PDB file of C-alpha atoms in Angstrom:
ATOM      1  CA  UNK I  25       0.000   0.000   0.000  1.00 54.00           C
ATOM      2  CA  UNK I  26       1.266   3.106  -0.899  1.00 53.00           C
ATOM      3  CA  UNK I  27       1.534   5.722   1.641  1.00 51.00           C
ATOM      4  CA  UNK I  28       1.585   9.961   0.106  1.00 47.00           C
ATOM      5  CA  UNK I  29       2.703  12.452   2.635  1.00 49.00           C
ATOM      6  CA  UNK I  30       1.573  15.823   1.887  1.00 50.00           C
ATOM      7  CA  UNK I  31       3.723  18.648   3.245  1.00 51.00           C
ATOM      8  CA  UNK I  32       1.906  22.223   4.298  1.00 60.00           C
ATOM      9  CA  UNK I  33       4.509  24.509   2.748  1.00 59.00           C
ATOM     10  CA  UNK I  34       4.536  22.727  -0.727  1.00 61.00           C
ATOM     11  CA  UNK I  35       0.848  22.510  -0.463  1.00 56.00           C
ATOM     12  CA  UNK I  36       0.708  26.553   0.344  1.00 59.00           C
ATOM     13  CA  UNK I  37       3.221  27.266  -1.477  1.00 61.00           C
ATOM     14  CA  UNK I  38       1.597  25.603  -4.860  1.00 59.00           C
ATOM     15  CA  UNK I  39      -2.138  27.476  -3.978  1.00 57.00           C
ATOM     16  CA  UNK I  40      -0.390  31.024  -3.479  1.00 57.00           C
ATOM     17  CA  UNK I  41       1.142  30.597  -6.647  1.00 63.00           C
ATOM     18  CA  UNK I  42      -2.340  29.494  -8.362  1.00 64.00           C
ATOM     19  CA  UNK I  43      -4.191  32.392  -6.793  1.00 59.00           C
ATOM     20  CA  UNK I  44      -1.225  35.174  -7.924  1.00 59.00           C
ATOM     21  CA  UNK I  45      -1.553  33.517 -11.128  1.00 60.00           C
ATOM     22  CA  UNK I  46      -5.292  33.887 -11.207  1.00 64.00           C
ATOM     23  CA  UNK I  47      -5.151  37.387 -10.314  1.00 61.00           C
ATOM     24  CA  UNK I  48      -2.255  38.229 -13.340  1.00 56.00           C
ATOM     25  CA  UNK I  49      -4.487  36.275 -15.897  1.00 59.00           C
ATOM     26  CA  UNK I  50      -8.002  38.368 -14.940  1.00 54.00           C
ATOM     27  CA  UNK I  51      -6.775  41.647 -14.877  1.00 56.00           C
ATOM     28  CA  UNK I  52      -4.424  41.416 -18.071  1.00 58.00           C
ATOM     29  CA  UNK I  53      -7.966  40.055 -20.025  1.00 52.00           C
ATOM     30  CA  UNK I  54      -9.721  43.077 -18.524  1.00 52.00           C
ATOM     31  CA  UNK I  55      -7.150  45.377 -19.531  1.00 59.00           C
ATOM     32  CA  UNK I  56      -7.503  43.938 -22.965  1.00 62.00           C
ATOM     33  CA  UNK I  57     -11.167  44.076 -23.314  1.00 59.00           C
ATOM     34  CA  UNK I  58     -12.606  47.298 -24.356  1.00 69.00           C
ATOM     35  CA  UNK I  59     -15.080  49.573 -22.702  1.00 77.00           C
ATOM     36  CA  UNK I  60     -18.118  49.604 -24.490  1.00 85.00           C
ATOM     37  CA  UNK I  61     -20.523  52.314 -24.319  1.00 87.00           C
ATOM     38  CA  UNK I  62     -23.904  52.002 -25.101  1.00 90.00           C
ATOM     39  CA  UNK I  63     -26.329  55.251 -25.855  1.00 90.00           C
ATOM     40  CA  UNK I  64     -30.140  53.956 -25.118  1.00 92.00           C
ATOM     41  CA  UNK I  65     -33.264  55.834 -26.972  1.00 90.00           C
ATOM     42  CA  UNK I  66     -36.351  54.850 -25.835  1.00 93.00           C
ATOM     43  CA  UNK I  67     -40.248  56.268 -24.804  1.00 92.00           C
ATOM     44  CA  UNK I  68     -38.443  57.772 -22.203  1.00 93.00           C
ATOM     45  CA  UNK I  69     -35.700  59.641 -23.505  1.00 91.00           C
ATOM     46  CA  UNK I  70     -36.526  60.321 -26.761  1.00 89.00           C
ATOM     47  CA  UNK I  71     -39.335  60.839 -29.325  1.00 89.00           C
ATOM     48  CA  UNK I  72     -39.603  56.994 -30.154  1.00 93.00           C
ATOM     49  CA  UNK I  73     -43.303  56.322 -29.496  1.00 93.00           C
ATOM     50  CA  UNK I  74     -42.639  52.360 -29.024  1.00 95.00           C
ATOM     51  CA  UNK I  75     -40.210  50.621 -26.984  1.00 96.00           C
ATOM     52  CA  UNK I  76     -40.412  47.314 -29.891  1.00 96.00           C
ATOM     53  CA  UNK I  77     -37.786  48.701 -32.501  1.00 97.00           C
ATOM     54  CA  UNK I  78     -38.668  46.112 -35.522  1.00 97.00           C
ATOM     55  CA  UNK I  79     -36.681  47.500 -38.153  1.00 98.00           C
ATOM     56  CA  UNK I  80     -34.137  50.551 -38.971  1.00 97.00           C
ATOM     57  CA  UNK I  81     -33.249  52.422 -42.723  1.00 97.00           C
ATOM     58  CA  UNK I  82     -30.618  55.072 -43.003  1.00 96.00           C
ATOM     59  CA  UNK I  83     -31.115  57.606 -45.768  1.00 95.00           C
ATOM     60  CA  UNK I  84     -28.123  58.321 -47.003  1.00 92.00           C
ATOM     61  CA  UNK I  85     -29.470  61.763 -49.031  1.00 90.00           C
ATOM     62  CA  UNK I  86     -30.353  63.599 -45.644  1.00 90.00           C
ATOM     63  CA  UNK I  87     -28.160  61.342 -43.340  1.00 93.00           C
ATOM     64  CA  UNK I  88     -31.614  60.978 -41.095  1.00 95.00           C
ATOM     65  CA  UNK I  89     -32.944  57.765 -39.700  1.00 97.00           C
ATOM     66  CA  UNK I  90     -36.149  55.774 -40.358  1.00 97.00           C
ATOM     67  CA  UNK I  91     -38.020  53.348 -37.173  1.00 97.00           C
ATOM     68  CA  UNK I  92     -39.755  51.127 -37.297  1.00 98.00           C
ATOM     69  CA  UNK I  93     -41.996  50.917 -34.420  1.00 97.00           C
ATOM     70  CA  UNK I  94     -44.758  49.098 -32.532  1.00 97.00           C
ATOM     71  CA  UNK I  95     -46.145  52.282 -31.934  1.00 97.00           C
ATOM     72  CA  UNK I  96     -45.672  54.349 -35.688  1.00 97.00           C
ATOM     73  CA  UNK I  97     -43.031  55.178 -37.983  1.00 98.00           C
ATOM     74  CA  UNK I  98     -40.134  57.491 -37.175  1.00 97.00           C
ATOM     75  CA  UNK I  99     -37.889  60.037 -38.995  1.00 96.00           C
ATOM     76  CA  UNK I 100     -34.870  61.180 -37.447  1.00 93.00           C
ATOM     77  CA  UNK I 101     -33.159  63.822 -39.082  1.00 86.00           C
ATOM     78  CA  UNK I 102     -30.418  66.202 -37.208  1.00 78.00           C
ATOM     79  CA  UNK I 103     -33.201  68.996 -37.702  1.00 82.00           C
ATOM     80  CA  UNK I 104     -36.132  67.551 -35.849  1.00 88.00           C
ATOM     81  CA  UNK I 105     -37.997  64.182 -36.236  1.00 92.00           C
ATOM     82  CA  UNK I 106     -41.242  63.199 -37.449  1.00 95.00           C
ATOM     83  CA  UNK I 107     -44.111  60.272 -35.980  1.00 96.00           C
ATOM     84  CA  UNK I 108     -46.247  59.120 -38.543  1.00 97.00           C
ATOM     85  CA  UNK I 109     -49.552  57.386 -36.891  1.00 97.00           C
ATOM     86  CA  UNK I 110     -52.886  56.937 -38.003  1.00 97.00           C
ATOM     87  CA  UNK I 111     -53.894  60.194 -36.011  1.00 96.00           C
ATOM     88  CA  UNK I 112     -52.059  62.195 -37.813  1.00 96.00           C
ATOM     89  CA  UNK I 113     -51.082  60.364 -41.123  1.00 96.00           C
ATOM     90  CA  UNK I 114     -52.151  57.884 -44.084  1.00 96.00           C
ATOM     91  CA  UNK I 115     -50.593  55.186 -41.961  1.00 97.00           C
ATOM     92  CA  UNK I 116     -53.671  52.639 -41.161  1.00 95.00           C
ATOM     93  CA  UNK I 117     -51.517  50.996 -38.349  1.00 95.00           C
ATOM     94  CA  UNK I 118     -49.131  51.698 -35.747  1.00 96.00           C
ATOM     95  CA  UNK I 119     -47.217  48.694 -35.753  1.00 97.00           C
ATOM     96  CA  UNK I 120     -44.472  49.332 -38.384  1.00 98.00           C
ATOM     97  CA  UNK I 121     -42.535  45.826 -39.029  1.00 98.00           C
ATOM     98  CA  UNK I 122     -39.838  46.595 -41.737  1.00 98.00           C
ATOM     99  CA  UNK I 123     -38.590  49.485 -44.007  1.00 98.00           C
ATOM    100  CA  UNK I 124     -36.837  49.444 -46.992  1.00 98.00           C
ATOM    101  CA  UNK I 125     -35.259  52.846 -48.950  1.00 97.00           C
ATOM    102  CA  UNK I 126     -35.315  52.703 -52.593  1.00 95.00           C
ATOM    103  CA  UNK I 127     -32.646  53.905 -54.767  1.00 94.00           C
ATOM    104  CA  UNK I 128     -34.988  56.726 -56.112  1.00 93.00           C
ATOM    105  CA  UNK I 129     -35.441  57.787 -52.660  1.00 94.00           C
ATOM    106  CA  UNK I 130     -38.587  56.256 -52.247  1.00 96.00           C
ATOM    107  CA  UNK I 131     -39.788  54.517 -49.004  1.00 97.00           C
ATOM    108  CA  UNK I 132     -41.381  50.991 -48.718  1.00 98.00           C
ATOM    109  CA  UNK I 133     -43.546  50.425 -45.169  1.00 98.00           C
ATOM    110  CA  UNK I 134     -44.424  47.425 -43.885  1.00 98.00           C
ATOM    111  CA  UNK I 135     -47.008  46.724 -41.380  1.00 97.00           C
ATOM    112  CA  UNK I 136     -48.794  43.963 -39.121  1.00 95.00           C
ATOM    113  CA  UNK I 137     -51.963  44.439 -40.459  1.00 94.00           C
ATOM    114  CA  UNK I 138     -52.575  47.178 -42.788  1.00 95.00           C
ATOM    115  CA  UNK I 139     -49.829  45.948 -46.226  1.00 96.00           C
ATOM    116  CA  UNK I 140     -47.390  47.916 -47.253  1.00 97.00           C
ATOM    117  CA  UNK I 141     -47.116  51.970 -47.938  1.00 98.00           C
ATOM    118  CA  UNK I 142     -44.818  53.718 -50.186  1.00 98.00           C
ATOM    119  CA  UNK I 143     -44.066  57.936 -49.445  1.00 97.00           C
ATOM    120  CA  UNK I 144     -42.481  59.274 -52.484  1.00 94.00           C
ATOM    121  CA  UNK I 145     -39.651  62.099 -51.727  1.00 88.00           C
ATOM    122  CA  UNK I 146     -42.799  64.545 -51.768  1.00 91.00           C
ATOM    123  CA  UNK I 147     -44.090  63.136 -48.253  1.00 93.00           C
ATOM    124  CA  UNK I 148     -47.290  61.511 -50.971  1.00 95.00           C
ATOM    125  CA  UNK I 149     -48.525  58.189 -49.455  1.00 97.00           C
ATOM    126  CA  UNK I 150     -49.100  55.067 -51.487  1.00 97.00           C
ATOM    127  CA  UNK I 151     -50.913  51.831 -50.017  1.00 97.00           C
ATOM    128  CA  UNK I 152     -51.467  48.389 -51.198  1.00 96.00           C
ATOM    129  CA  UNK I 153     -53.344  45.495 -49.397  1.00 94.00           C
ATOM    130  CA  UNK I 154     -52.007  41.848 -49.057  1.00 93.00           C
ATOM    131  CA  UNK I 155     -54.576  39.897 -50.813  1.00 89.00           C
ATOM    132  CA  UNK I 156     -55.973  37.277 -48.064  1.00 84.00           C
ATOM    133  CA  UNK I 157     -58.517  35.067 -47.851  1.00 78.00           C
ATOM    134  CA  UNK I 158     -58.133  35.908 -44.080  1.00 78.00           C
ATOM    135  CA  UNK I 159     -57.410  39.195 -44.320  1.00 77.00           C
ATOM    136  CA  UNK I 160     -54.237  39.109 -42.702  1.00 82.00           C
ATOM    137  CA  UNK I 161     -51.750  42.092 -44.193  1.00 89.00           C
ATOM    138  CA  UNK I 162     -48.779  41.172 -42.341  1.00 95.00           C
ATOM    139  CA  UNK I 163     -45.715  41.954 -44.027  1.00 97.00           C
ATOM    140  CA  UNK I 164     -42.049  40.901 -42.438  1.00 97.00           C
ATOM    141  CA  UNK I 165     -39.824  42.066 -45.293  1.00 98.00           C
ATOM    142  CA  UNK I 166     -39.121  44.571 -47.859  1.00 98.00           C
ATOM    143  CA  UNK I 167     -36.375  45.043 -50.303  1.00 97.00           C
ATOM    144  CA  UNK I 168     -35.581  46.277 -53.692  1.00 96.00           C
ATOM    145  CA  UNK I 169     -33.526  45.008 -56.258  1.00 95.00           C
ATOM    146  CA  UNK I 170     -30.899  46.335 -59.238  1.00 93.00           C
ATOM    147  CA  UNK I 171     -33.789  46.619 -61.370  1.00 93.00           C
ATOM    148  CA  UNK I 172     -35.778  48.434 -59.030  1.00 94.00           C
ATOM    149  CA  UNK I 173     -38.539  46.110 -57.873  1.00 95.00           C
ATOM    150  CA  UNK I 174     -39.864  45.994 -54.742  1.00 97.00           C
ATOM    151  CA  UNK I 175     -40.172  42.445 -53.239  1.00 97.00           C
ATOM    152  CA  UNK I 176     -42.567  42.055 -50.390  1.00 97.00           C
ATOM    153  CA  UNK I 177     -42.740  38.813 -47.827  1.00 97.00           C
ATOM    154  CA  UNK I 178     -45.367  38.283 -45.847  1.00 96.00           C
ATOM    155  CA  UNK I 179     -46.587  36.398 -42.946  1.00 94.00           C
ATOM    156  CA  UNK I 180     -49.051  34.383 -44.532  1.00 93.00           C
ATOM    157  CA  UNK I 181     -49.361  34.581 -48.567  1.00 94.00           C
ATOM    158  CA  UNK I 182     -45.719  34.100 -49.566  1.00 95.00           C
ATOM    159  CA  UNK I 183     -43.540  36.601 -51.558  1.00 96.00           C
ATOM    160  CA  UNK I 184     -44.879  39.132 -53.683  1.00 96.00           C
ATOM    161  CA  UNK I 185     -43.278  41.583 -55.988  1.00 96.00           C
ATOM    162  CA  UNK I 186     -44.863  45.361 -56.469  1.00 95.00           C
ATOM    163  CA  UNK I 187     -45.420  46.702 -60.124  1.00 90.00           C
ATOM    164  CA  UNK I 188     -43.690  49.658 -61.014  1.00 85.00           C
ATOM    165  CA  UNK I 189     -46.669  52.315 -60.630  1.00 90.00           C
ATOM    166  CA  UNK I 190     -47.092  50.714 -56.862  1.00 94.00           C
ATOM    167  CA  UNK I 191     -50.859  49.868 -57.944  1.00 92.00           C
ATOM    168  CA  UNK I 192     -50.771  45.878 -58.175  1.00 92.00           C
ATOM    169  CA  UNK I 193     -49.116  43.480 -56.061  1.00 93.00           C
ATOM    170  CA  UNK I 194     -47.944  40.678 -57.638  1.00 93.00           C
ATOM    171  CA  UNK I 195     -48.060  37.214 -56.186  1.00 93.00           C
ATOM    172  CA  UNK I 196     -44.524  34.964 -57.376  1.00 93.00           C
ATOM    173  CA  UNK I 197     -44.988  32.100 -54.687  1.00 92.00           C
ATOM    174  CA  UNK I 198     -47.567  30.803 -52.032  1.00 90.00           C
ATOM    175  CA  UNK I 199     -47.388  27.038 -53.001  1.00 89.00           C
ATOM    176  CA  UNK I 200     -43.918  25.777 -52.035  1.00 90.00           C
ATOM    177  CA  UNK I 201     -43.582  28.647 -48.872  1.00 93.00           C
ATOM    178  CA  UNK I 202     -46.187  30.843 -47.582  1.00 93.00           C
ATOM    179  CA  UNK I 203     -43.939  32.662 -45.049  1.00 95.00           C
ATOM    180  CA  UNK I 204     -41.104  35.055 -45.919  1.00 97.00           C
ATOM    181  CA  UNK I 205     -39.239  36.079 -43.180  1.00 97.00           C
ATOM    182  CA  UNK I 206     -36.363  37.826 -45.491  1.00 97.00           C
ATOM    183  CA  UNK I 207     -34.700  38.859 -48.458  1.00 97.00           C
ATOM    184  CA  UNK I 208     -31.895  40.034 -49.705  1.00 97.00           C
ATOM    185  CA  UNK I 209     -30.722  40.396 -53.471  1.00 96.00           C
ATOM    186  CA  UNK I 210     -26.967  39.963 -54.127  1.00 95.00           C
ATOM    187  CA  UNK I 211     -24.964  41.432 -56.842  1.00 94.00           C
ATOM    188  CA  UNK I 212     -26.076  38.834 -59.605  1.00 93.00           C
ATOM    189  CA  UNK I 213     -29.483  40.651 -58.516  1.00 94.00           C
ATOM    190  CA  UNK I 214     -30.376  36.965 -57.000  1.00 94.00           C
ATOM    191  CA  UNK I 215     -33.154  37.121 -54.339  1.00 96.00           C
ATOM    192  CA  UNK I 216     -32.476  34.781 -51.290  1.00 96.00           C
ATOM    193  CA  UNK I 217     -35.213  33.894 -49.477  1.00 96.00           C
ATOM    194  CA  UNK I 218     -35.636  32.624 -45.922  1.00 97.00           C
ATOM    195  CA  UNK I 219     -38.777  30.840 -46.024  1.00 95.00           C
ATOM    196  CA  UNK I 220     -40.731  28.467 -42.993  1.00 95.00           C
ATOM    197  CA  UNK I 221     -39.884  25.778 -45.241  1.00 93.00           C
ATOM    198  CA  UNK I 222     -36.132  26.354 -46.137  1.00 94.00           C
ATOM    199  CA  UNK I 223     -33.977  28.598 -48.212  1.00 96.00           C
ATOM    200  CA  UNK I 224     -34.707  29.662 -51.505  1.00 95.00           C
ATOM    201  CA  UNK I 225     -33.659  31.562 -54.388  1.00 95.00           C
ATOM    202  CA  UNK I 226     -35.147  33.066 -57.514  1.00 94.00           C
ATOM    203  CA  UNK I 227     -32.885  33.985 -60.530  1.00 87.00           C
ATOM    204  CA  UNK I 228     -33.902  36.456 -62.848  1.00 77.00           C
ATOM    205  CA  UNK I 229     -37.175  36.450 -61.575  1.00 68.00           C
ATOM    206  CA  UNK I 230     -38.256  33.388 -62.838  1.00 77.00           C
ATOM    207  CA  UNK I 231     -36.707  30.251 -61.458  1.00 81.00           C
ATOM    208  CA  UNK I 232     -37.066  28.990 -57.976  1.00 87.00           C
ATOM    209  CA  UNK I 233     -34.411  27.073 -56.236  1.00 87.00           C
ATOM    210  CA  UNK I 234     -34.077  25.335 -52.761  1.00 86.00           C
ATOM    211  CA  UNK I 235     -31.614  24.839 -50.627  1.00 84.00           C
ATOM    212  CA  UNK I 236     -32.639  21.776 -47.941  1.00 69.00           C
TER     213      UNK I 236
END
């Protein structure tokens, strides 16, 4: 049988060394890990009318910021901002979900349950309804692509795309997905979809791939 003797001032010796070593390794991480500072804007401190920020555009022409909110649309600009409700605009809901900025300067809204709106660089307001059996005008994504069209994804009728006088929406897909929760276009001007049901693309507008 083996017999181990343990002597105190090894032992003591060995945890002083750990604990000095412990010490060293914190502080030299915390002296390498920046101090980040975060600025917080909410119904507090700030015009934002909604605490839920769903989505955010930055207009590059004005250098002012559009939110999306569950409470209205904002526009910050370094003059003054702007609330667009349905007290005191076109807007037929106050939960904004998603924003897109087109390259003319135009601006695509999406809502929970009122479709999308467009406002022109006049301030005009546009609006188109999902078409739904159950009348549900969710939408969850907007973008345009190279050429200029507006793609729209919605909650429960699938991906549309928006003509070019903003006076039809266009169904493209509602058998093989019904949900769109993005898209983004690439620089082949290939739309990638994130779908309930998987990933999917659509070249040159007319052919629809998946990705399992």
């Amino acid at each position: 049988m083996n017999t181990y003797i343990c002597y105190p001032k090894a032992f003591f010796k060995a945890v002083l060394l750990l604990f000095f070593y412990s010490i060293f390794t914190f502080f030299s991480f915390a002296q390498n890990t920046p101090a980040w500072h975060f600025d917080t804007y909410n119904d507090k401190n700030s015009s934002i009318p909604h605490n839920f920020i769903n989505d955010l555009a930055f207009d590059k022409s004005d250098n002012s910021l559009w939110i999306a909110t569950g409470g209205g649309l904002v526009h910050w600009s370094e003059k003054d901002s702007t609330i667009y409700t349905p007290k005191n605009s076109e807007l037929k809901d106050y939960g904004v979900k998603c924003i897109a900025i087109g390259k003319d300067g135009d601006k695509y809204i999406g809502t929970y349950g009122a479709g999308v709106y467009k406002i022109d660089a006049k301030g005009k307001f546009s609006h188109l309804q999902v078409p739904s059996k159950s009348n549900k005008n969710t939408v969850l994504c907007l973008v345009e692509d190279q050429n200029k069209t507006v793609w729209v994804g919605t909650e429960e009728e699938g991906l549309f795309r928006i003509d070019s006088e903003f006076k039809v929406l266009v169904s493209v897909e509602r058998i093989a997905f019904t949900r769109v929760f993005e898209v983004i276009v690439d620089k082949e001007n290939t739309k990638w979809i994130a779908t309930e049901r998987g990933l999917y693309t659509l070249d040159n507008d007319t052919r629809l791939k998946i990705y399992p």
